[in-house]
Coordinates of C-alpha atoms in Angstrom, one line a residue:
N153 CA 2.0 -42.0 23.5
A154 CA 1.4 -42.6 27.2
A155 CA 0.1 -39.0 27.9
E156 CA -2.6 -39.4 25.1
A157 CA -3.6 -42.8 26.4
E158 CA -4.0 -41.4 30.0
A159 CA -6.1 -38.6 28.7
L160 CA -8.3 -41.0 26.8
V161 CA -8.8 -43.2 29.8
R162 CA -9.5 -40.2 32.1
R163 CA -12.1 -39.0 29.6
A164 CA -13.7 -42.5 29.6
L165 CA -13.8 -42.4 33.4
Q166 CA -15.6 -39.1 33.4
A167 CA -18.4 -40.7 31.4
D168 CA -18.4 -44.0 33.3
E169 CA -16.2 -44.8 36.3
R170 CA -15.8 -48.5 35.8
P171 CA -13.2 -50.7 37.5
P172 CA -11.6 -51.9 34.2
F173 CA -11.0 -48.3 33.2
L174 CA -9.5 -47.5 36.6
E175 CA -7.2 -50.5 36.3
T176 CA -6.0 -49.3 32.9
L177 CA -5.3 -45.9 34.3
A178 CA -3.5 -47.4 37.2
R179 CA -1.3 -49.4 34.8
L180 CA -0.4 -46.3 32.9
L181 CA 0.4 -44.4 36.1
K182 CA 2.5 -47.3 37.4
D183 CA 4.4 -47.5 34.1
G184 CA 5.1 -43.8 34.3
G185 CA 6.5 -44.2 37.8
R186 CA 3.5 -42.5 39.5
L187 CA 3.1 -45.3 42.1
D188 CA 1.1 -43.3 44.7
E189 CA -1.4 -42.2 42.1
A190 CA -1.7 -45.8 40.7
E191 CA -2.3 -47.2 44.2
A192 CA -5.1 -44.7 44.9
V193 CA -6.7 -45.5 41.6
L194 CA -6.6 -49.2 42.3
R195 CA -8.0 -48.7 45.7
R196 CA -10.9 -46.8 44.1
A197 CA -11.5 -49.6 41.7
L198 CA -11.6 -52.0 44.6
A199 CA -14.0 -49.8 46.5
L200 CA -16.3 -50.0 43.5
A201 CA -15.8 -53.7 42.9
P202 CA -14.3 -55.5 46.0
R203 CA -14.3 -58.9 44.2
A204 CA -12.3 -57.7 41.2
A205 CA -9.5 -60.2 41.2
S206 CA -7.6 -58.4 38.5
A207 CA -7.6 -55.2 40.6
W208 CA -6.4 -57.1 43.7
F209 CA -3.6 -58.7 41.6
A210 CA -2.6 -55.3 40.2
L211 CA -2.5 -53.8 43.7
A212 CA -0.4 -56.7 45.1
N213 CA 2.1 -56.3 42.2
L214 CA 2.2 -52.6 42.7
L215 CA 2.9 -52.9 46.4
K216 CA 5.5 -55.6 45.8
A217 CA 7.2 -53.3 43.2
R218 CA 7.4 -50.5 45.7
G219 CA 8.8 -52.7 48.4
S220 CA 5.6 -53.2 50.4
A221 CA 5.6 -57.0 50.0
Q222 CA 4.3 -57.4 53.6
E223 CA 1.2 -55.5 52.7
A224 CA 0.8 -57.2 49.3

């Protein structure tokens, strides 16, 4: 269940805001069609870990999916 997964990830983030947890949350939000929230979460992950290639890749794919290929 996506709602339960999101709740678990958010709980984990309360204990430890780590970029991999943020990326997981962003994936869940994107899959649920909540693209603006997913983008904000990915940008937070990148603020914490600017060299996180997986977060950059996820952000580029999100921007491409929403039609912002130029920014991606």
